[in-house]
Amino acid sequence: MDLILFGMQGAGKGTIGKAIAEKYNLQIFETGGALRALSQEDSELARKVKSIIEVGHLVPNDVVMEIVENFLSKLPQGTNILFDGIPRKVEQAESLNALLKKNGRAYRAVLLDISEETALKRLTTRRICKVCKTIYPADFTGEKCTALINGATCNGELITRSDDNPEAILTRLKAFRDETLPAMELYKDGMIKINGEANIEEVEKLAFEELDKIL
Ligand code: AMP
């Protein structure tokens, strides 16, 4: 079974999603990451996507859905997915559900629940590793990434994401309120809600307790 992970920006979808994917052997589809990768290419589309991400607006649905279809078409048989960052609006929920149905895939929705106040605080203070994209909260005072990759410390430089600036953050939170919340409504039956306010270890524990019941 696939999981569709919802949560406001800063809810911990990346970090907790990774832990969930490791424990339950799911392949992550990280929409923002896939779009950031696309934005680095040398094409008209890439430049358009980059400019949209930088101001915090949503990338057009057809672009996003093409990436998802491509991802699904390359997925080894029997692999379950954790969708992170999709759907972000009602139209996208409809496209995604149709695609999952066509591919005979079952899913459950999971919400990492935080307040807008917590989201703002986390987004304005977090840093991200330039190399492996691990996220570091405000209370991490080091300058280099301490994540272990294939047994070696990553040591990547910690930077602020280009769309973690106050204006783009407010735009992204508004997009969540206006567009993603109505899309989330479509999944409210059977949605697994996890309180995401506590520290990572605590939220991870809550998530595993709930997911152990269904996976
Ligand atoms: P994220 O890493 O999830 O915060 O996403 C970063 C940015 O990528 C967002 O602010 C949007 O510009 C874009 N993005 C991510 N997911 C989607 C999506 N499902 N639909 C449209 N745009 C998206």
PDB file of C-alpha atoms and ligand atoms in Angstrom:
ATOM      1  CA  MET A   1       0.000   0.000   0.000  1.00  0.00           C
ATOM      2  CA  ASP A   2       1.175   3.538  -0.822  1.00  0.00           C
ATOM      3  CA  LEU A   3       1.098   6.444   1.642  1.00  0.00           C
ATOM      4  CA  ILE A   4       0.187  10.014   0.746  1.00  0.00           C
ATOM      5  CA  LEU A   5       1.892  12.265   3.270  1.00  0.00           C
ATOM      6  CA  PHE A   6       0.287  15.636   3.967  1.00  0.00           C
ATOM      7  CA  GLY A   7       1.605  18.443   6.139  1.00  0.00           C
ATOM      8  CA  MET A   8       2.183  22.151   6.073  1.00  0.00           C
ATOM      9  CA  GLN A   9       5.625  23.266   4.956  1.00  0.00           C
ATOM     10  CA  GLY A  10       7.935  22.680   7.911  1.00  0.00           C
ATOM     11  CA  ALA A  11       5.803  19.844   9.326  1.00  0.00           C
ATOM     12  CA  GLY A  12       8.700  17.431   8.891  1.00  0.00           C
ATOM     13  CA  LYS A  13       7.475  15.596   5.784  1.00  0.00           C
ATOM     14  CA  GLY A  14      11.046  15.238   4.512  1.00  0.00           C
ATOM     15  CA  THR A  15      12.603  14.034   7.765  1.00  0.00           C
ATOM     16  CA  ILE A  16       9.756  11.914   9.114  1.00  0.00           C
ATOM     17  CA  GLY A  17       8.926  10.710   5.605  1.00  0.00           C
ATOM     18  CA  LYS A  18      12.450   9.360   5.254  1.00  0.00           C
ATOM     19  CA  ALA A  19      12.192   7.481   8.562  1.00  0.00           C
ATOM     20  CA  ILE A  20       8.794   6.045   7.581  1.00  0.00           C
ATOM     21  CA  ALA A  21      10.075   5.016   4.146  1.00  0.00           C
ATOM     22  CA  GLU A  22      13.080   3.238   5.679  1.00  0.00           C
ATOM     23  CA  LYS A  23      11.057   1.390   8.292  1.00  0.00           C
ATOM     24  CA  TYR A  24       8.274   0.237   5.963  1.00  0.00           C
ATOM     25  CA  ASN A  25      10.388  -0.141   2.843  1.00  0.00           C
ATOM     26  CA  LEU A  26       8.671   2.527   0.730  1.00  0.00           C
ATOM     27  CA  GLN A  27      10.139   4.414  -2.201  1.00  0.00           C
ATOM     28  CA  ILE A  28       9.840   8.178  -1.652  1.00  0.00           C
ATOM     29  CA  PHE A  29       8.433  10.420  -4.352  1.00  0.00           C
ATOM     30  CA  GLU A  30       9.458  13.897  -3.153  1.00  0.00           C
ATOM     31  CA  THR A  31       7.623  16.335  -5.411  1.00  0.00           C
ATOM     32  CA  GLY A  32       9.535  19.468  -4.358  1.00  0.00           C
ATOM     33  CA  GLY A  33      12.861  17.650  -4.751  1.00  0.00           C
ATOM     34  CA  ALA A  34      11.901  16.315  -8.185  1.00  0.00           C
ATOM     35  CA  LEU A  35      10.889  19.809  -9.281  1.00  0.00           C
ATOM     36  CA  ARG A  36      14.073  21.359  -7.868  1.00  0.00           C
ATOM     37  CA  ALA A  37      16.089  18.769  -9.823  1.00  0.00           C
ATOM     38  CA  LEU A  38      14.156  19.621 -12.986  1.00  0.00           C
ATOM     39  CA  SER A  39      14.752  23.348 -12.357  1.00  0.00           C
ATOM     40  CA  GLN A  40      18.527  22.792 -12.543  1.00  0.00           C
ATOM     41  CA  GLU A  41      18.358  21.552 -16.142  1.00  0.00           C
ATOM     42  CA  ASP A  42      19.176  23.781 -19.090  1.00  0.00           C
ATOM     43  CA  SER A  43      15.779  24.307 -20.733  1.00  0.00           C
ATOM     44  CA  GLU A  44      12.997  26.831 -21.030  1.00  0.00           C
ATOM     45  CA  LEU A  45      10.765  24.649 -18.829  1.00  0.00           C
ATOM     46  CA  ALA A  46      13.502  24.347 -16.178  1.00  0.00           C
ATOM     47  CA  ARG A  47      13.896  28.139 -15.991  1.00  0.00           C
ATOM     48  CA  LYS A  48      10.134  28.585 -15.707  1.00  0.00           C
ATOM     49  CA  VAL A  49       9.898  25.995 -12.903  1.00  0.00           C
ATOM     50  CA  LYS A  50      12.836  27.619 -11.069  1.00  0.00           C
ATOM     51  CA  SER A  51      11.204  31.046 -11.130  1.00  0.00           C
ATOM     52  CA  ILE A  52       7.897  29.614  -9.851  1.00  0.00           C
ATOM     53  CA  ILE A  53       9.571  27.729  -6.971  1.00  0.00           C
ATOM     54  CA  GLU A  54      11.579  30.770  -5.933  1.00  0.00           C
ATOM     55  CA  VAL A  55       8.496  32.881  -5.313  1.00  0.00           C
ATOM     56  CA  GLY A  56       6.617  30.015  -3.632  1.00  0.00           C
ATOM     57  CA  HIS A  57       3.822  29.479  -6.169  1.00  0.00           C
ATOM     58  CA  LEU A  58       2.656  26.054  -7.346  1.00  0.00           C
ATOM     59  CA  VAL A  59       4.142  24.567 -10.518  1.00  0.00           C
ATOM     60  CA  PRO A  60       1.484  23.821 -13.206  1.00  0.00           C
ATOM     61  CA  ASN A  61      -0.298  20.515 -12.801  1.00  0.00           C
ATOM     62  CA  ASP A  62       0.665  19.046 -16.186  1.00  0.00           C
ATOM     63  CA  VAL A  63       4.377  19.463 -15.383  1.00  0.00           C
ATOM     64  CA  VAL A  64       4.002  17.812 -11.975  1.00  0.00           C
ATOM     65  CA  MET A  65       1.844  14.948 -13.271  1.00  0.00           C
ATOM     66  CA  GLU A  66       4.274  14.184 -16.063  1.00  0.00           C
ATOM     67  CA  ILE A  67       7.047  13.738 -13.493  1.00  0.00           C
ATOM     68  CA  VAL A  68       4.840  11.428 -11.391  1.00  0.00           C
ATOM     69  CA  GLU A  69       3.874   9.332 -14.424  1.00  0.00           C
ATOM     70  CA  ASN A  70       7.495   9.030 -15.392  1.00  0.00           C
ATOM     71  CA  PHE A  71       8.410   7.975 -11.844  1.00  0.00           C
ATOM     72  CA  LEU A  72       5.645   5.342 -11.777  1.00  0.00           C
ATOM     73  CA  SER A  73       6.637   3.945 -15.157  1.00  0.00           C
ATOM     74  CA  LYS A  74      10.177   3.226 -13.906  1.00  0.00           C
ATOM     75  CA  LEU A  75       9.153   1.754 -10.571  1.00  0.00           C
ATOM     76  CA  PRO A  76      10.080  -1.902 -10.023  1.00  0.00           C
ATOM     77  CA  GLN A  77       7.053  -4.212  -9.689  1.00  0.00           C
ATOM     78  CA  GLY A  78       5.740  -4.559  -6.132  1.00  0.00           C
ATOM     79  CA  THR A  79       7.322  -1.323  -4.836  1.00  0.00           C
ATOM     80  CA  ASN A  80       5.205   0.775  -2.497  1.00  0.00           C
ATOM     81  CA  ILE A  81       5.479   4.560  -2.563  1.00  0.00           C
ATOM     82  CA  LEU A  82       5.457   7.370  -0.039  1.00  0.00           C
ATOM     83  CA  PHE A  83       4.151  10.476  -1.818  1.00  0.00           C
ATOM     84  CA  ASP A  84       5.578  13.654  -0.254  1.00  0.00           C
ATOM     85  CA  GLY A  85       4.268  17.023  -1.412  1.00  0.00           C
ATOM     86  CA  ILE A  86       1.514  15.806  -3.699  1.00  0.00           C
ATOM     87  CA  PRO A  87      -1.353  16.514  -4.115  1.00  0.00           C
ATOM     88  CA  ARG A  88      -1.133  20.233  -3.416  1.00  0.00           C
ATOM     89  CA  LYS A  89      -4.528  21.202  -4.878  1.00  0.00           C
ATOM     90  CA  VAL A  90      -7.899  19.660  -5.748  1.00  0.00           C
ATOM     91  CA  GLU A  91      -7.177  19.357  -9.480  1.00  0.00           C
ATOM     92  CA  GLN A  92      -3.939  17.525  -8.678  1.00  0.00           C
ATOM     93  CA  ALA A  93      -5.690  15.213  -6.202  1.00  0.00           C
ATOM     94  CA  GLU A  94      -8.088  14.225  -8.960  1.00  0.00           C
ATOM     95  CA  SER A  95      -5.253  13.603 -11.454  1.00  0.00           C
ATOM     96  CA  LEU A  96      -3.224  11.650  -8.900  1.00  0.00           C
ATOM     97  CA  ASN A  97      -6.170   9.505  -7.817  1.00  0.00           C
ATOM     98  CA  ALA A  98      -7.007   8.707 -11.441  1.00  0.00           C
ATOM     99  CA  LEU A  99      -3.387   7.750 -12.106  1.00  0.00           C
ATOM    100  CA  LEU A 100      -3.168   5.544  -8.994  1.00  0.00           C
ATOM    101  CA  LYS A 101      -6.448   3.864  -9.908  1.00  0.00           C
ATOM    102  CA  LYS A 102      -5.249   3.238 -13.460  1.00  0.00           C
ATOM    103  CA  ASN A 103      -2.129   1.606 -12.029  1.00  0.00           C
ATOM    104  CA  GLY A 104      -4.161  -0.472  -9.538  1.00  0.00           C
ATOM    105  CA  ARG A 105      -2.480   1.145  -6.511  1.00  0.00           C
ATOM    106  CA  ALA A 106      -4.098   1.351  -3.053  1.00  0.00           C
ATOM    107  CA  TYR A 107      -3.194   4.147  -0.635  1.00  0.00           C
ATOM    108  CA  ARG A 108      -3.782   5.691   2.795  1.00  0.00           C
ATOM    109  CA  ALA A 109      -3.402   9.380   3.609  1.00  0.00           C
ATOM    110  CA  VAL A 110      -1.268  10.502   6.554  1.00  0.00           C
ATOM    111  CA  LEU A 111      -1.206  14.016   8.020  1.00  0.00           C
ATOM    112  CA  LEU A 112       1.698  15.476   9.989  1.00  0.00           C
ATOM    113  CA  ASP A 113      -0.209  18.110  11.871  1.00  0.00           C
ATOM    114  CA  ILE A 114       1.432  21.387  12.988  1.00  0.00           C
ATOM    115  CA  SER A 115       0.229  24.945  13.568  1.00  0.00           C
ATOM    116  CA  GLU A 116       1.047  27.763  11.164  1.00  0.00           C
ATOM    117  CA  GLU A 117       3.037  29.387  13.980  1.00  0.00           C
ATOM    118  CA  THR A 118       5.292  26.318  14.261  1.00  0.00           C
ATOM    119  CA  ALA A 119       5.635  26.178  10.462  1.00  0.00           C
ATOM    120  CA  LEU A 120       6.755  29.814  10.288  1.00  0.00           C
ATOM    121  CA  LYS A 121       9.244  29.364  13.112  1.00  0.00           C
ATOM    122  CA  ARG A 122      10.763  26.218  11.586  1.00  0.00           C
ATOM    123  CA  LEU A 123      10.949  27.547   8.019  1.00  0.00           C
ATOM    124  CA  THR A 124      12.576  30.852   8.952  1.00  0.00           C
ATOM    125  CA  THR A 125      15.272  29.185  11.027  1.00  0.00           C
ATOM    126  CA  ARG A 126      16.075  25.872   9.335  1.00  0.00           C
ATOM    127  CA  ARG A 127      19.135  25.112   7.205  1.00  0.00           C
ATOM    128  CA  ILE A 128      19.592  22.381   4.642  1.00  0.00           C
ATOM    129  CA  CYS A 129      22.658  20.432   3.497  1.00  0.00           C
ATOM    130  CA  LYS A 130      23.644  21.518   0.003  1.00  0.00           C
ATOM    131  CA  VAL A 131      24.760  17.978  -0.826  1.00  0.00           C
ATOM    132  CA  CYS A 132      22.378  15.428   0.735  1.00  0.00           C
ATOM    133  CA  LYS A 133      19.483  17.827   1.595  1.00  0.00           C
ATOM    134  CA  THR A 134      19.272  16.785   5.258  1.00  0.00           C
ATOM    135  CA  ILE A 135      17.400  19.468   7.197  1.00  0.00           C
ATOM    136  CA  TYR A 136      18.869  21.078  10.325  1.00  0.00           C
ATOM    137  CA  PRO A 137      16.701  22.982  12.829  1.00  0.00           C
ATOM    138  CA  ALA A 138      17.689  26.296  14.446  1.00  0.00           C
ATOM    139  CA  ASP A 139      19.252  24.659  17.503  1.00  0.00           C
ATOM    140  CA  PHE A 140      21.889  22.889  15.393  1.00  0.00           C
ATOM    141  CA  THR A 141      24.922  25.154  15.629  1.00  0.00           C
ATOM    142  CA  GLY A 142      27.390  23.231  13.419  1.00  0.00           C
ATOM    143  CA  GLU A 143      28.475  24.478   9.987  1.00  0.00           C
ATOM    144  CA  LYS A 144      28.762  21.125   8.179  1.00  0.00           C
ATOM    145  CA  CYS A 145      26.389  18.239   7.566  1.00  0.00           C
ATOM    146  CA  THR A 146      26.806  15.368  10.005  1.00  0.00           C
ATOM    147  CA  ALA A 147      24.628  12.854   8.129  1.00  0.00           C
ATOM    148  CA  LEU A 148      26.151   9.463   7.426  1.00  0.00           C
ATOM    149  CA  ILE A 149      26.148   8.485   3.767  1.00  0.00           C
ATOM    150  CA  ASN A 150      27.369   4.979   2.973  1.00  0.00           C
ATOM    151  CA  GLY A 151      29.249   4.963   6.267  1.00  0.00           C
ATOM    152  CA  ALA A 152      31.024   8.324   5.746  1.00  0.00           C
ATOM    153  CA  THR A 153      30.093  11.742   7.165  1.00  0.00           C
ATOM    154  CA  CYS A 154      28.559  13.920   4.441  1.00  0.00           C
ATOM    155  CA  ASN A 155      30.296  17.161   5.541  1.00  0.00           C
ATOM    156  CA  GLY A 156      28.226  19.180   3.038  1.00  0.00           C
ATOM    157  CA  GLU A 157      27.784  22.923   3.536  1.00  0.00           C
ATOM    158  CA  LEU A 158      24.601  23.982   5.381  1.00  0.00           C
ATOM    159  CA  ILE A 159      22.654  26.656   3.530  1.00  0.00           C
ATOM    160  CA  THR A 160      19.261  28.374   3.627  1.00  0.00           C
ATOM    161  CA  ARG A 161      16.934  27.124   0.869  1.00  0.00           C
ATOM    162  CA  SER A 162      16.344  29.869  -1.683  1.00  0.00           C
ATOM    163  CA  ASP A 163      12.567  29.728  -1.103  1.00  0.00           C
ATOM    164  CA  ASP A 164      12.942  29.868   2.710  1.00  0.00           C
ATOM    165  CA  ASN A 165      12.838  33.669   2.602  1.00  0.00           C
ATOM    166  CA  PRO A 166      10.023  35.493   4.465  1.00  0.00           C
ATOM    167  CA  GLU A 167       8.047  36.483   1.361  1.00  0.00           C
ATOM    168  CA  ALA A 168       8.150  33.052  -0.291  1.00  0.00           C
ATOM    169  CA  ILE A 169       7.366  31.365   3.043  1.00  0.00           C
ATOM    170  CA  LEU A 170       4.188  33.432   3.456  1.00  0.00           C
ATOM    171  CA  THR A 171       3.196  32.689  -0.158  1.00  0.00           C
ATOM    172  CA  ARG A 172       3.781  28.941   0.382  1.00  0.00           C
ATOM    173  CA  LEU A 173       1.750  28.907   3.598  1.00  0.00           C
ATOM    174  CA  LYS A 174      -1.066  30.779   1.845  1.00  0.00           C
ATOM    175  CA  ALA A 175      -0.994  28.218  -0.986  1.00  0.00           C
ATOM    176  CA  PHE A 176      -1.282  25.472   1.641  1.00  0.00           C
ATOM    177  CA  ARG A 177      -4.270  27.174   3.274  1.00  0.00           C
ATOM    178  CA  ASP A 178      -6.085  28.079   0.045  1.00  0.00           C
ATOM    179  CA  GLU A 179      -5.243  25.129  -2.213  1.00  0.00           C
ATOM    180  CA  THR A 180      -3.868  22.146  -0.287  1.00  0.00           C
ATOM    181  CA  LEU A 181      -6.379  22.158   2.600  1.00  0.00           C
ATOM    182  CA  PRO A 182      -9.346  21.722   0.196  1.00  0.00           C
ATOM    183  CA  ALA A 183      -7.449  18.886  -1.544  1.00  0.00           C
ATOM    184  CA  MET A 184      -6.778  17.262   1.847  1.00  0.00           C
ATOM    185  CA  GLU A 185     -10.510  17.283   2.558  1.00  0.00           C
ATOM    186  CA  LEU A 186     -10.925  14.663  -0.184  1.00  0.00           C
ATOM    187  CA  TYR A 187      -8.793  12.250   1.871  1.00  0.00           C
ATOM    188  CA  LYS A 188     -10.263  12.898   5.310  1.00  0.00           C
ATOM    189  CA  ASP A 189     -12.007   9.509   5.561  1.00  0.00           C
ATOM    190  CA  GLY A 190      -9.458   7.117   6.975  1.00  0.00           C
ATOM    191  CA  MET A 191      -6.732   9.767   7.243  1.00  0.00           C
ATOM    192  CA  ILE A 192      -4.084   8.962   9.860  1.00  0.00           C
ATOM    193  CA  LYS A 193      -3.328  12.105  11.884  1.00  0.00           C
ATOM    194  CA  ILE A 194      -0.006  12.489  13.654  1.00  0.00           C
ATOM    195  CA  ASN A 195       0.788  15.407  15.941  1.00  0.00           C
ATOM    196  CA  GLY A 196       3.946  16.930  14.415  1.00  0.00           C
ATOM    197  CA  GLU A 197       4.621  19.605  17.040  1.00  0.00           C
ATOM    198  CA  ALA A 198       7.106  17.662  19.170  1.00  0.00           C
ATOM    199  CA  ASN A 199      10.762  16.913  18.388  1.00  0.00           C
ATOM    200  CA  ILE A 200      11.720  14.487  15.608  1.00  0.00           C
ATOM    201  CA  GLU A 201      12.208  11.438  17.858  1.00  0.00           C
ATOM    202  CA  GLU A 202       8.807  11.920  19.466  1.00  0.00           C
ATOM    203  CA  VAL A 203       6.965  12.491  16.162  1.00  0.00           C
ATOM    204  CA  GLU A 204       8.714   9.492  14.643  1.00  0.00           C
ATOM    205  CA  LYS A 205       7.555   7.347  17.569  1.00  0.00           C
ATOM    206  CA  LEU A 206       3.942   8.553  17.176  1.00  0.00           C
ATOM    207  CA  ALA A 207       4.080   7.905  13.416  1.00  0.00           C
ATOM    208  CA  PHE A 208       5.420   4.361  13.851  1.00  0.00           C
ATOM    209  CA  GLU A 209       2.774   3.574  16.492  1.00  0.00           C
ATOM    210  CA  GLU A 210       0.022   4.520  14.056  1.00  0.00           C
ATOM    211  CA  LEU A 211       1.563   3.001  10.931  1.00  0.00           C
ATOM    212  CA  ASP A 212       2.393  -0.305  12.652  1.00  0.00           C
ATOM    213  CA  LYS A 213      -1.371  -0.822  12.780  1.00  0.00           C
ATOM    214  CA  ILE A 214      -1.774  -0.726   8.998  1.00  0.00           C
ATOM    215  CA  LEU A 215       1.550  -1.627   7.366  1.00  0.00           C
TER     216      LEU A 215
HETATM  217  P1  AMP B   1       8.531  21.630  -1.046  1.00  0.00           P
HETATM  218  O1  AMP B   1       9.938  21.127  -1.144  1.00  0.00           O
HETATM  219  O2  AMP B   1       7.528  20.533  -0.878  1.00  0.00           O
HETATM  220  O3  AMP B   1       8.371  22.722  -0.015  1.00  0.00           O
HETATM  221  O4  AMP B   1       8.192  22.290  -2.461  1.00  0.00           O
HETATM  222  C1  AMP B   1       8.960  23.367  -2.952  1.00  0.00           C
HETATM  223  C2  AMP B   1       8.240  24.044  -4.085  1.00  0.00           C
HETATM  224  O5  AMP B   1       8.072  23.135  -5.190  1.00  0.00           O
HETATM  225  C3  AMP B   1       6.828  24.524  -3.778  1.00  0.00           C
HETATM  226  O6  AMP B   1       6.815  25.774  -3.122  1.00  0.00           O
HETATM  227  C4  AMP B   1       6.236  24.598  -5.184  1.00  0.00           C
HETATM  228  O7  AMP B   1       6.721  25.726  -5.891  1.00  0.00           O
HETATM  229  C5  AMP B   1       6.826  23.367  -5.838  1.00  0.00           C
HETATM  230  N1  AMP B   1       5.965  22.179  -5.616  1.00  0.00           N
HETATM  231  C6  AMP B   1       6.213  21.127  -4.780  1.00  0.00           C
HETATM  232  N2  AMP B   1       5.234  20.211  -4.833  1.00  0.00           N
HETATM  233  C7  AMP B   1       4.339  20.680  -5.748  1.00  0.00           C
HETATM  234  C8  AMP B   1       3.106  20.176  -6.258  1.00  0.00           C
HETATM  235  N3  AMP B   1       2.589  19.012  -5.846  1.00  0.00           N
HETATM  236  N4  AMP B   1       2.450  20.925  -7.185  1.00  0.00           N
HETATM  237  C9  AMP B   1       2.953  22.094  -7.624  1.00  0.00           C
HETATM  238  N5  AMP B   1       4.111  22.628  -7.180  1.00  0.00           N
HETATM  239  C10 AMP B   1       4.799  21.929  -6.245  1.00  0.00           C
END
